């Protein structure tokens, strides 16, 4: 009996060692778990590993922080979890051509974000503070969503590196051109919006 005891202790040590390696391996694990939990069809993603850095279509930096998520055209339902904004090193988020519903969550403060694609989904709205602090944003696609009528929020002025703003079929109202003529967007190359 006594001889077996150390073996059990060793097993426990091994387990706790494995768990602590996991939680250290990516500080983004819980936010990615929340994202997965709110997507209705995650079987299409084959996301089963608890370490987000091992997931298909997810890219991490050397520091094990998630920097890119590209889950376009995966027939995903459900919604995007509000704690996506915990992924503070995210640079690219693409969720185009799925059937996602509900509000696009605020990503305010994600200062490294460069590229966003929410196009061809069923999102219902975008929050007014969405663009607050998105100073690296170069490209955003919002085209073809079932938005209720909205105006471009003042917070877009933070995105002074914007090159592409695509929002055809996105139900924008208000004085769009006046907004973009304000000389706030020196790099703007593509501005598409309309009512198709
Ligand atoms: C997101 O960050 C907040 C504030 O730091 C924290 O309370 C929350 O638990 C985090 N959520 C997830 C899913 O990691
Ligand atoms: C997409 O999902 C729906 C159910 O949510 C299913 O009926 C359909 O076959 C799926 N299409 C593809 C291409 O996977
Ligand atoms: C998404 O919008 C399309 C087009 O309006 C509609 O046919 C489809 O039923 C909607 N899907 C969901 C999940 O709301
Ligand atoms: C645009 O928004 C209005 C008001 O929220 C809504 O009644 C209308 O159906 C929307 N139009 C489209 C094409 O989604």
PDB file of C-alpha atoms and ligand atoms in Angstrom:
ATOM      1  CA  UNK A   1       0.000   0.000   0.000  1.00  0.00           C
ATOM      2  CA  UNK A   2       2.620   2.469   1.112  1.00  0.00           C
ATOM      3  CA  UNK A   3       4.646   1.715  -1.987  1.00  0.00           C
ATOM      4  CA  UNK A   4       1.821   2.855  -4.307  1.00  0.00           C
ATOM      5  CA  UNK A   5       1.367   6.217  -2.635  1.00  0.00           C
ATOM      6  CA  UNK A   6       4.253   8.036  -4.299  1.00  0.00           C
ATOM      7  CA  UNK A   7       2.977   6.893  -7.691  1.00  0.00           C
ATOM      8  CA  UNK A   8      -0.393   8.568  -7.042  1.00  0.00           C
ATOM      9  CA  UNK A   9       1.314  11.735  -5.854  1.00  0.00           C
ATOM     10  CA  UNK A  10       3.381  11.737  -9.017  1.00  0.00           C
ATOM     11  CA  UNK A  11       0.255  11.364 -11.135  1.00  0.00           C
ATOM     12  CA  UNK A  12      -1.314  14.382  -9.424  1.00  0.00           C
ATOM     13  CA  UNK A  13       1.836  16.430  -9.920  1.00  0.00           C
ATOM     14  CA  UNK A  14       1.843  15.524 -13.550  1.00  0.00           C
ATOM     15  CA  UNK A  15      -1.796  16.562 -13.958  1.00  0.00           C
ATOM     16  CA  UNK A  16      -1.396  19.908 -12.285  1.00  0.00           C
ATOM     17  CA  UNK A  17       1.753  20.515 -14.299  1.00  0.00           C
ATOM     18  CA  UNK A  18      -0.169  19.812 -17.528  1.00  0.00           C
ATOM     19  CA  UNK A  19      -3.012  22.118 -16.501  1.00  0.00           C
ATOM     20  CA  UNK A  20      -0.720  24.991 -15.607  1.00  0.00           C
ATOM     21  CA  UNK A  21       1.105  24.602 -18.922  1.00  0.00           C
ATOM     22  CA  UNK A  22      -2.262  24.871 -20.683  1.00  0.00           C
ATOM     23  CA  UNK A  23      -3.362  28.009 -18.915  1.00  0.00           C
ATOM     24  CA  UNK A  24       0.034  29.574 -19.545  1.00  0.00           C
ATOM     25  CA  UNK A  25       0.095  28.464 -23.154  1.00  0.00           C
ATOM     26  CA  UNK A  26      -2.525  31.017 -24.163  1.00  0.00           C
ATOM     27  CA  UNK A  27      -4.074  33.763 -22.048  1.00  0.00           C
ATOM     28  CA  UNK A  28      -6.745  33.863 -24.768  1.00  0.00           C
ATOM     29  CA  UNK A  29      -8.112  30.370 -24.047  1.00  0.00           C
ATOM     30  CA  UNK A  30     -11.212  31.505 -22.131  1.00  0.00           C
ATOM     31  CA  UNK A  31     -12.186  34.210 -24.640  1.00  0.00           C
ATOM     32  CA  UNK A  32     -11.804  31.700 -27.483  1.00  0.00           C
ATOM     33  CA  UNK A  33     -13.915  29.199 -25.542  1.00  0.00           C
ATOM     34  CA  UNK A  34     -16.615  31.861 -25.173  1.00  0.00           C
ATOM     35  CA  UNK A  35     -16.456  32.560 -28.922  1.00  0.00           C
ATOM     36  CA  UNK A  36     -16.858  28.874 -29.712  1.00  0.00           C
ATOM     37  CA  UNK A  37     -19.717  28.434 -27.227  1.00  0.00           C
ATOM     38  CA  UNK A  38     -21.810  31.132 -28.944  1.00  0.00           C
ATOM     39  CA  UNK A  39     -21.329  29.829 -32.484  1.00  0.00           C
ATOM     40  CA  UNK A  40     -24.149  27.502 -33.389  1.00  0.00           C
ATOM     41  CA  UNK A  41     -22.345  25.178 -35.766  1.00  0.00           C
ATOM     42  CA  UNK A  42     -18.842  24.799 -34.401  1.00  0.00           C
ATOM     43  CA  UNK A  43     -18.583  21.234 -35.742  1.00  0.00           C
ATOM     44  CA  UNK A  44     -17.768  22.875 -39.072  1.00  0.00           C
ATOM     45  CA  UNK A  45     -14.690  24.382 -37.465  1.00  0.00           C
ATOM     46  CA  UNK A  46     -13.416  21.140 -35.919  1.00  0.00           C
ATOM     47  CA  UNK A  47     -12.404  23.176 -32.876  1.00  0.00           C
ATOM     48  CA  UNK A  48     -11.800  20.700 -30.043  1.00  0.00           C
ATOM     49  CA  UNK A  49      -8.333  21.483 -28.672  1.00  0.00           C
ATOM     50  CA  UNK A  50      -8.481  23.629 -25.482  1.00  0.00           C
ATOM     51  CA  UNK A  51      -5.376  25.517 -26.647  1.00  0.00           C
ATOM     52  CA  UNK A  52      -6.603  28.136 -29.142  1.00  0.00           C
ATOM     53  CA  UNK A  53      -3.190  28.178 -30.794  1.00  0.00           C
ATOM     54  CA  UNK A  54      -3.823  24.633 -32.065  1.00  0.00           C
ATOM     55  CA  UNK A  55      -7.169  25.435 -33.704  1.00  0.00           C
ATOM     56  CA  UNK A  56      -7.823  25.470 -37.447  1.00  0.00           C
ATOM     57  CA  UNK A  57      -8.130  28.943 -38.932  1.00  0.00           C
ATOM     58  CA  UNK A  58      -6.691  30.600 -35.805  1.00  0.00           C
ATOM     59  CA  UNK A  59      -3.172  32.022 -35.734  1.00  0.00           C
ATOM     60  CA  UNK A  60      -1.124  32.907 -32.661  1.00  0.00           C
ATOM     61  CA  UNK A  61       1.993  34.991 -32.106  1.00  0.00           C
ATOM     62  CA  UNK A  62       5.104  33.561 -30.421  1.00  0.00           C
ATOM     63  CA  UNK A  63       3.729  34.828 -27.103  1.00  0.00           C
ATOM     64  CA  UNK A  64       0.671  32.524 -27.553  1.00  0.00           C
ATOM     65  CA  UNK A  65      -1.704  35.426 -28.066  1.00  0.00           C
ATOM     66  CA  UNK A  66      -4.314  35.028 -30.813  1.00  0.00           C
ATOM     67  CA  UNK A  67      -3.671  37.496 -33.640  1.00  0.00           C
ATOM     68  CA  UNK A  68      -5.746  36.157 -36.555  1.00  0.00           C
ATOM     69  CA  UNK A  69      -9.120  34.427 -36.859  1.00  0.00           C
ATOM     70  CA  UNK A  70     -10.417  33.594 -40.322  1.00  0.00           C
ATOM     71  CA  UNK A  71     -13.694  31.665 -40.190  1.00  0.00           C
ATOM     72  CA  UNK A  72     -15.293  32.739 -43.473  1.00  0.00           C
ATOM     73  CA  UNK A  73     -17.823  30.515 -45.280  1.00  0.00           C
ATOM     74  CA  UNK A  74     -18.230  27.897 -42.540  1.00  0.00           C
ATOM     75  CA  UNK A  75     -22.036  27.940 -42.409  1.00  0.00           C
ATOM     76  CA  UNK A  76     -21.830  29.206 -38.833  1.00  0.00           C
ATOM     77  CA  UNK A  77     -24.945  30.204 -36.907  1.00  0.00           C
ATOM     78  CA  UNK A  78     -25.251  31.844 -33.497  1.00  0.00           C
ATOM     79  CA  UNK A  79     -23.612  35.124 -32.553  1.00  0.00           C
ATOM     80  CA  UNK A  80     -20.251  36.676 -31.730  1.00  0.00           C
ATOM     81  CA  UNK A  81     -19.468  36.719 -28.011  1.00  0.00           C
ATOM     82  CA  UNK A  82     -18.985  40.206 -26.460  1.00  0.00           C
ATOM     83  CA  UNK A  83     -15.751  39.059 -24.816  1.00  0.00           C
ATOM     84  CA  UNK A  84     -14.094  38.832 -28.227  1.00  0.00           C
ATOM     85  CA  UNK A  85     -12.740  42.197 -27.186  1.00  0.00           C
ATOM     86  CA  UNK A  86     -10.523  40.386 -24.658  1.00  0.00           C
ATOM     87  CA  UNK A  87      -8.362  39.256 -27.587  1.00  0.00           C
ATOM     88  CA  UNK A  88      -6.231  42.350 -27.228  1.00  0.00           C
ATOM     89  CA  UNK A  89      -3.580  41.344 -29.771  1.00  0.00           C
ATOM     90  CA  UNK A  90      -6.034  40.574 -32.559  1.00  0.00           C
ATOM     91  CA  UNK A  91      -5.038  42.023 -35.952  1.00  0.00           C
ATOM     92  CA  UNK A  92      -7.403  40.195 -38.331  1.00  0.00           C
ATOM     93  CA  UNK A  93     -10.960  38.979 -37.734  1.00  0.00           C
ATOM     94  CA  UNK A  94     -12.886  37.566 -40.701  1.00  0.00           C
ATOM     95  CA  UNK A  95     -16.303  35.923 -40.267  1.00  0.00           C
ATOM     96  CA  UNK A  96     -17.775  36.589 -43.724  1.00  0.00           C
ATOM     97  CA  UNK A  97     -20.448  34.490 -45.435  1.00  0.00           C
ATOM     98  CA  UNK A  98     -22.042  32.704 -42.510  1.00  0.00           C
ATOM     99  CA  UNK A  99     -25.484  33.090 -40.894  1.00  0.00           C
ATOM    100  CA  UNK A 100     -24.435  34.961 -37.771  1.00  0.00           C
ATOM    101  CA  UNK A 101     -27.128  36.963 -35.994  1.00  0.00           C
ATOM    102  CA  UNK A 102     -27.368  39.492 -33.177  1.00  0.00           C
ATOM    103  CA  UNK A 103     -25.296  42.653 -32.688  1.00  0.00           C
ATOM    104  CA  UNK A 104     -21.691  42.900 -33.811  1.00  0.00           C
ATOM    105  CA  UNK A 105     -19.935  43.200 -30.429  1.00  0.00           C
ATOM    106  CA  UNK A 106     -17.929  46.293 -29.574  1.00  0.00           C
ATOM    107  CA  UNK A 107     -14.238  45.842 -30.248  1.00  0.00           C
ATOM    108  CA  UNK A 108     -13.425  49.258 -28.804  1.00  0.00           C
ATOM    109  CA  UNK A 109      -9.849  49.490 -27.622  1.00  0.00           C
ATOM    110  CA  UNK A 110      -8.344  46.799 -29.862  1.00  0.00           C
ATOM    111  CA  UNK A 111      -5.627  49.112 -31.075  1.00  0.00           C
ATOM    112  CA  UNK A 112      -3.817  46.486 -33.185  1.00  0.00           C
ATOM    113  CA  UNK A 113      -6.825  45.490 -35.310  1.00  0.00           C
ATOM    114  CA  UNK A 114      -6.108  46.014 -39.015  1.00  0.00           C
ATOM    115  CA  UNK A 115      -8.697  44.028 -40.931  1.00  0.00           C
ATOM    116  CA  UNK A 116     -12.328  43.148 -40.205  1.00  0.00           C
ATOM    117  CA  UNK A 117     -14.818  41.304 -42.390  1.00  0.00           C
ATOM    118  CA  UNK A 118     -18.408  40.853 -41.173  1.00  0.00           C
ATOM    119  CA  UNK A 119     -19.958  40.821 -44.664  1.00  0.00           C
ATOM    120  CA  UNK A 120     -22.723  38.450 -45.843  1.00  0.00           C
ATOM    121  CA  UNK A 121     -24.231  37.578 -42.465  1.00  0.00           C
ATOM    122  CA  UNK A 122     -27.417  38.440 -40.571  1.00  0.00           C
ATOM    123  CA  UNK A 123     -26.006  40.818 -37.994  1.00  0.00           C
ATOM    124  CA  UNK A 124     -28.614  43.219 -36.618  1.00  0.00           C
ATOM    125  CA  UNK A 125     -26.558  46.281 -35.630  1.00  0.00           C
ATOM    126  CA  UNK A 126     -23.156  47.729 -34.827  1.00  0.00           C
ATOM    127  CA  UNK A 127     -22.633  49.613 -31.555  1.00  0.00           C
ATOM    128  CA  UNK A 128     -21.817  53.355 -31.645  1.00  0.00           C
ATOM    129  CA  UNK A 129     -18.529  52.905 -29.755  1.00  0.00           C
ATOM    130  CA  UNK A 130     -17.402  50.176 -32.142  1.00  0.00           C
ATOM    131  CA  UNK A 131     -14.482  52.131 -33.655  1.00  0.00           C
ATOM    132  CA  UNK A 132     -13.233  53.756 -30.452  1.00  0.00           C
ATOM    133  CA  UNK A 133      -9.460  53.300 -30.269  1.00  0.00           C
ATOM    134  CA  UNK A 134      -9.216  51.227 -33.482  1.00  0.00           C
ATOM    135  CA  UNK A 135      -6.284  53.304 -34.640  1.00  0.00           C
ATOM    136  CA  UNK A 136      -4.653  50.563 -36.764  1.00  0.00           C
ATOM    137  CA  UNK A 137      -7.822  49.684 -38.676  1.00  0.00           C
ATOM    138  CA  UNK A 138      -7.183  49.586 -42.433  1.00  0.00           C
ATOM    139  CA  UNK A 139     -10.155  47.694 -43.778  1.00  0.00           C
ATOM    140  CA  UNK A 140     -13.703  46.931 -42.676  1.00  0.00           C
ATOM    141  CA  UNK A 141     -16.379  45.088 -44.652  1.00  0.00           C
ATOM    142  CA  UNK A 142     -19.957  45.245 -43.425  1.00  0.00           C
ATOM    143  CA  UNK A 143     -21.756  44.634 -46.735  1.00  0.00           C
ATOM    144  CA  UNK A 144     -24.936  42.582 -46.924  1.00  0.00           C
ATOM    145  CA  UNK A 145     -26.248  42.343 -43.396  1.00  0.00           C
ATOM    146  CA  UNK A 146     -29.781  42.835 -42.094  1.00  0.00           C
ATOM    147  CA  UNK A 147     -28.861  45.904 -40.053  1.00  0.00           C
ATOM    148  CA  UNK A 148     -31.530  48.174 -38.736  1.00  0.00           C
ATOM    149  CA  UNK A 149     -30.947  51.671 -40.064  1.00  0.00           C
ATOM    150  CA  UNK A 150     -27.757  53.252 -38.632  1.00  0.00           C
ATOM    151  CA  UNK A 151     -25.515  56.246 -39.057  1.00  0.00           C
ATOM    152  CA  UNK A 152     -21.742  56.139 -39.203  1.00  0.00           C
ATOM    153  CA  UNK A 153     -20.731  56.805 -35.594  1.00  0.00           C
ATOM    154  CA  UNK A 154     -18.353  59.562 -34.518  1.00  0.00           C
ATOM    155  CA  UNK A 155     -16.019  56.874 -33.184  1.00  0.00           C
ATOM    156  CA  UNK A 156     -14.953  56.097 -36.782  1.00  0.00           C
ATOM    157  CA  UNK A 157     -12.733  59.179 -36.580  1.00  0.00           C
ATOM    158  CA  UNK A 158     -10.339  57.144 -34.415  1.00  0.00           C
ATOM    159  CA  UNK A 159      -9.671  54.894 -37.419  1.00  0.00           C
ATOM    160  CA  UNK A 160      -7.431  57.413 -39.136  1.00  0.00           C
ATOM    161  CA  UNK A 161      -5.523  54.713 -41.067  1.00  0.00           C
ATOM    162  CA  UNK A 162      -8.662  53.482 -42.798  1.00  0.00           C
ATOM    163  CA  UNK A 163      -8.215  52.489 -46.468  1.00  0.00           C
ATOM    164  CA  UNK A 164     -11.341  50.424 -47.154  1.00  0.00           C
ATOM    165  CA  UNK A 165     -14.841  50.928 -45.831  1.00  0.00           C
ATOM    166  CA  UNK A 166     -17.278  48.626 -47.607  1.00  0.00           C
ATOM    167  CA  UNK A 167     -20.907  48.748 -46.550  1.00  0.00           C
ATOM    168  CA  UNK A 168     -23.162  48.090 -49.523  1.00  0.00           C
ATOM    169  CA  UNK A 169     -26.536  46.652 -48.499  1.00  0.00           C
ATOM    170  CA  UNK A 170     -25.892  47.597 -44.883  1.00  0.00           C
ATOM    171  CA  UNK A 171     -28.745  50.094 -44.396  1.00  0.00           C
ATOM    172  CA  UNK A 172     -26.597  53.159 -43.584  1.00  0.00           C
ATOM    173  CA  UNK A 173     -28.464  56.425 -43.383  1.00  0.00           C
ATOM    174  CA  UNK A 174     -27.318  59.982 -42.796  1.00  0.00           C
ATOM    175  CA  UNK A 175     -24.720  62.160 -44.420  1.00  0.00           C
ATOM    176  CA  UNK A 176     -22.038  59.650 -45.268  1.00  0.00           C
ATOM    177  CA  UNK A 177     -20.020  61.680 -47.747  1.00  0.00           C
ATOM    178  CA  UNK A 178     -19.869  64.692 -45.439  1.00  0.00           C
ATOM    179  CA  UNK A 179     -18.448  62.439 -42.786  1.00  0.00           C
ATOM    180  CA  UNK A 180     -15.684  61.077 -45.009  1.00  0.00           C
ATOM    181  CA  UNK A 181     -14.926  64.490 -46.569  1.00  0.00           C
ATOM    182  CA  UNK A 182     -13.791  65.777 -43.202  1.00  0.00           C
ATOM    183  CA  UNK A 183     -10.113  65.145 -44.234  1.00  0.00           C
ATOM    184  CA  UNK A 184      -9.876  62.695 -41.370  1.00  0.00           C
ATOM    185  CA  UNK A 185      -9.089  59.768 -43.626  1.00  0.00           C
ATOM    186  CA  UNK A 186      -6.058  60.661 -45.761  1.00  0.00           C
ATOM    187  CA  UNK A 187      -5.461  57.038 -46.822  1.00  0.00           C
ATOM    188  CA  UNK A 188      -9.008  56.161 -47.841  1.00  0.00           C
ATOM    189  CA  UNK A 189      -8.923  54.288 -51.166  1.00  0.00           C
ATOM    190  CA  UNK A 190     -12.185  52.374 -51.350  1.00  0.00           C
ATOM    191  CA  UNK A 191     -15.421  53.682 -49.994  1.00  0.00           C
ATOM    192  CA  UNK A 192     -18.436  51.623 -51.019  1.00  0.00           C
ATOM    193  CA  UNK A 193     -21.911  51.967 -49.672  1.00  0.00           C
ATOM    194  CA  UNK A 194     -25.307  51.886 -51.252  1.00  0.00           C
ATOM    195  CA  UNK A 195     -28.708  50.364 -51.174  1.00  0.00           C
ATOM    196  CA  UNK A 196     -28.488  47.263 -53.382  1.00  0.00           C
TER     197      UNK A 196
HETATM  198  C1  LIG B   1     -12.564  39.272 -20.296  1.00  0.00           C
HETATM  199  O1  LIG B   1     -11.904  40.290 -19.558  1.00  0.00           O
HETATM  200  C2  LIG B   1     -12.638  40.693 -18.392  1.00  0.00           C
HETATM  201  C3  LIG B   1     -11.920  41.886 -17.804  1.00  0.00           C
HETATM  202  O2  LIG B   1     -10.570  41.651 -17.669  1.00  0.00           O
HETATM  203  C4  LIG B   1     -12.731  39.503 -17.444  1.00  0.00           C
HETATM  204  O3  LIG B   1     -13.454  39.868 -16.305  1.00  0.00           O
HETATM  205  C5  LIG B   1     -13.453  38.370 -18.163  1.00  0.00           C
HETATM  206  O4  LIG B   1     -13.498  37.231 -17.339  1.00  0.00           O
HETATM  207  C6  LIG B   1     -12.748  38.029 -19.458  1.00  0.00           C
HETATM  208  N1  LIG B   1     -13.547  37.049 -20.175  1.00  0.00           N
HETATM  209  C7  LIG B   1     -13.086  35.950 -20.724  1.00  0.00           C
HETATM  210  C8  LIG B   1     -14.062  35.077 -21.410  1.00  0.00           C
HETATM  211  O5  LIG B   1     -11.904  35.664 -20.680  1.00  0.00           O
HETATM  212  C1  LIG B   2     -25.601  24.728 -43.322  1.00  0.00           C
HETATM  213  O1  LIG B   2     -26.322  24.519 -42.117  1.00  0.00           O
HETATM  214  C2  LIG B   2     -27.661  24.134 -42.279  1.00  0.00           C
HETATM  215  C3  LIG B   2     -28.314  23.970 -40.911  1.00  0.00           C
HETATM  216  O2  LIG B   2     -27.900  24.983 -40.047  1.00  0.00           O
HETATM  217  C4  LIG B   2     -27.740  22.824 -43.057  1.00  0.00           C
HETATM  218  O3  LIG B   2     -29.087  22.508 -43.308  1.00  0.00           O
HETATM  219  C5  LIG B   2     -26.985  22.979 -44.377  1.00  0.00           C
HETATM  220  O4  LIG B   2     -26.942  21.735 -45.043  1.00  0.00           O
HETATM  221  C6  LIG B   2     -25.571  23.465 -44.146  1.00  0.00           C
HETATM  222  N1  LIG B   2     -24.909  23.703 -45.413  1.00  0.00           N
HETATM  223  C7  LIG B   2     -23.623  23.362 -45.648  1.00  0.00           C
HETATM  224  C8  LIG B   2     -23.094  23.715 -47.000  1.00  0.00           C
HETATM  225  O5  LIG B   2     -22.939  22.827 -44.801  1.00  0.00           O
HETATM  226  C1  LIG B   3     -30.470  35.313 -42.804  1.00  0.00           C
HETATM  227  O1  LIG B   3     -30.951  36.203 -43.772  1.00  0.00           O
HETATM  228  C2  LIG B   3     -31.406  35.561 -44.934  1.00  0.00           C
HETATM  229  C3  LIG B   3     -31.761  36.629 -45.938  1.00  0.00           C
HETATM  230  O2  LIG B   3     -32.631  37.558 -45.398  1.00  0.00           O
HETATM  231  C4  LIG B   3     -32.572  34.668 -44.573  1.00  0.00           C
HETATM  232  O3  LIG B   3     -33.014  33.980 -45.721  1.00  0.00           O
HETATM  233  C5  LIG B   3     -32.122  33.658 -43.543  1.00  0.00           C
HETATM  234  O4  LIG B   3     -33.216  32.902 -43.101  1.00  0.00           O
HETATM  235  C6  LIG B   3     -31.533  34.362 -42.352  1.00  0.00           C
HETATM  236  N1  LIG B   3     -30.960  33.359 -41.471  1.00  0.00           N
HETATM  237  C7  LIG B   3     -31.021  33.463 -40.149  1.00  0.00           C
HETATM  238  C8  LIG B   3     -30.337  32.364 -39.382  1.00  0.00           C
HETATM  239  O5  LIG B   3     -31.579  34.389 -39.581  1.00  0.00           O
HETATM  240  C1  LIG B   4     -33.343  49.325 -42.610  1.00  0.00           C
HETATM  241  O1  LIG B   4     -33.672  49.710 -41.283  1.00  0.00           O
HETATM  242  C2  LIG B   4     -35.055  49.992 -41.115  1.00  0.00           C
HETATM  243  C3  LIG B   4     -35.248  50.590 -39.745  1.00  0.00           C
HETATM  244  O2  LIG B   4     -34.457  49.980 -38.778  1.00  0.00           O
HETATM  245  C4  LIG B   4     -35.845  48.722 -41.330  1.00  0.00           C
HETATM  246  O3  LIG B   4     -37.225  48.956 -41.150  1.00  0.00           O
HETATM  247  C5  LIG B   4     -35.583  48.223 -42.741  1.00  0.00           C
HETATM  248  O4  LIG B   4     -36.239  46.987 -42.927  1.00  0.00           O
HETATM  249  C6  LIG B   4     -34.103  48.057 -42.987  1.00  0.00           C
HETATM  250  N1  LIG B   4     -33.884  47.787 -44.400  1.00  0.00           N
HETATM  251  C7  LIG B   4     -33.199  46.736 -44.830  1.00  0.00           C
HETATM  252  C8  LIG B   4     -33.043  46.643 -46.316  1.00  0.00           C
HETATM  253  O5  LIG B   4     -32.743  45.917 -44.074  1.00  0.00           O
END
